[in-house]
Coordinates of C-alpha atoms in Angstrom, one line a residue:
M15 CA -14.8 10.7 -24.8
S16 CA -12.2 13.4 -24.1
Q17 CA -11.1 14.5 -20.7
R18 CA -9.7 18.0 -20.0
L19 CA -6.5 18.4 -18.1
L20 CA -4.9 21.6 -16.8
V21 CA -1.3 21.7 -18.1
C22 CA 1.5 24.0 -16.8
D23 CA 3.9 25.3 -19.5
L24 CA 6.5 26.5 -17.0
K25 CA 9.2 24.3 -18.4
N26 CA 8.9 26.1 -21.8
L27 CA 8.8 29.5 -20.2
L28 CA 11.9 28.8 -18.2
R29 CA 13.7 27.5 -21.3
E30 CA 12.8 30.7 -23.2
K31 CA 14.3 32.8 -20.4
G32 CA 17.3 30.5 -20.1
W33 CA 16.6 30.1 -16.4
E34 CA 17.0 27.1 -14.2
Q35 CA 14.2 26.1 -11.8
K36 CA 16.5 27.2 -8.9
K37 CA 16.6 30.8 -10.1
L38 CA 12.8 31.0 -10.3
A39 CA 12.6 29.5 -6.8
E40 CA 15.0 32.1 -5.5
L41 CA 13.2 35.0 -7.2
T42 CA 9.7 33.9 -6.1
G43 CA 10.3 32.4 -2.7
I44 CA 8.6 29.2 -3.9
R45 CA 10.2 25.9 -2.8
E46 CA 12.3 24.4 -5.5
A47 CA 10.4 21.1 -5.1
T48 CA 7.2 22.9 -5.9
I49 CA 8.6 24.5 -9.0
S50 CA 9.9 21.1 -10.1
E51 CA 6.4 19.6 -9.6
M52 CA 4.9 22.4 -11.7
V53 CA 7.5 21.9 -14.5
R54 CA 6.8 18.2 -14.6
N55 CA 3.0 18.7 -14.2
K56 CA 2.9 16.5 -11.1
N57 CA 1.2 18.9 -8.7
K58 CA -2.5 18.4 -7.9
M59 CA -3.1 22.1 -7.2
F60 CA -1.9 25.5 -8.4
P61 CA -2.0 27.8 -5.4
R62 CA -3.1 31.3 -6.5
Q63 CA -0.2 33.0 -4.5
A64 CA 2.4 30.8 -6.3
L65 CA 0.9 31.6 -9.7
E66 CA 0.8 35.3 -9.0
K67 CA 4.5 35.2 -7.9
I68 CA 5.4 33.4 -11.1
I69 CA 3.5 35.6 -13.5
N70 CA 5.1 38.7 -11.8
V71 CA 8.6 37.4 -11.9
L72 CA 8.3 36.1 -15.5
D73 CA 6.4 39.3 -16.5
I74 CA 3.4 37.3 -17.9
D75 CA 0.3 39.3 -18.8
D76 CA -1.7 36.3 -20.2
I77 CA -2.3 33.4 -17.8
G78 CA -2.7 31.3 -21.0
K79 CA 1.0 31.4 -21.5
L80 CA 1.5 29.6 -18.1
L81 CA -1.6 27.3 -18.0
R82 CA -3.6 25.6 -20.8
V83 CA -6.2 23.0 -21.2
E84 CA -5.2 19.8 -22.9
Y85 CA -7.6 17.1 -24.1
V86 CA -6.9 13.4 -23.7
D87 CA -8.9 10.3 -24.4
A88 CA -10.6 9.2 -21.2
D89 CA -9.5 5.6 -22.0
E90 CA -5.8 6.5 -21.6

C-alpha cells in the first residue's frame, strides 16, 4: 500500500534562480534554519505565512511548483 507524503521542491526552485538559502531567508524574513529544513524536507509543518512569503519572493503562481505529493511504499 502506498503512503502519500508532502514534498517541498524549494531546493530546485532556489537552484533555478541561482540563489543560496541565505538570500531567500533575507528576502522573506524566514529563519535560515527553517529554510534549510524546507529544502531538506525535514520540517513537520509548512506554516501558511512562510509559504506565502516564499511564493511572493519567488514569484510563484502555482503552489504545485513548491509543494507536491509523492507516493512511497508504506513498508519503507
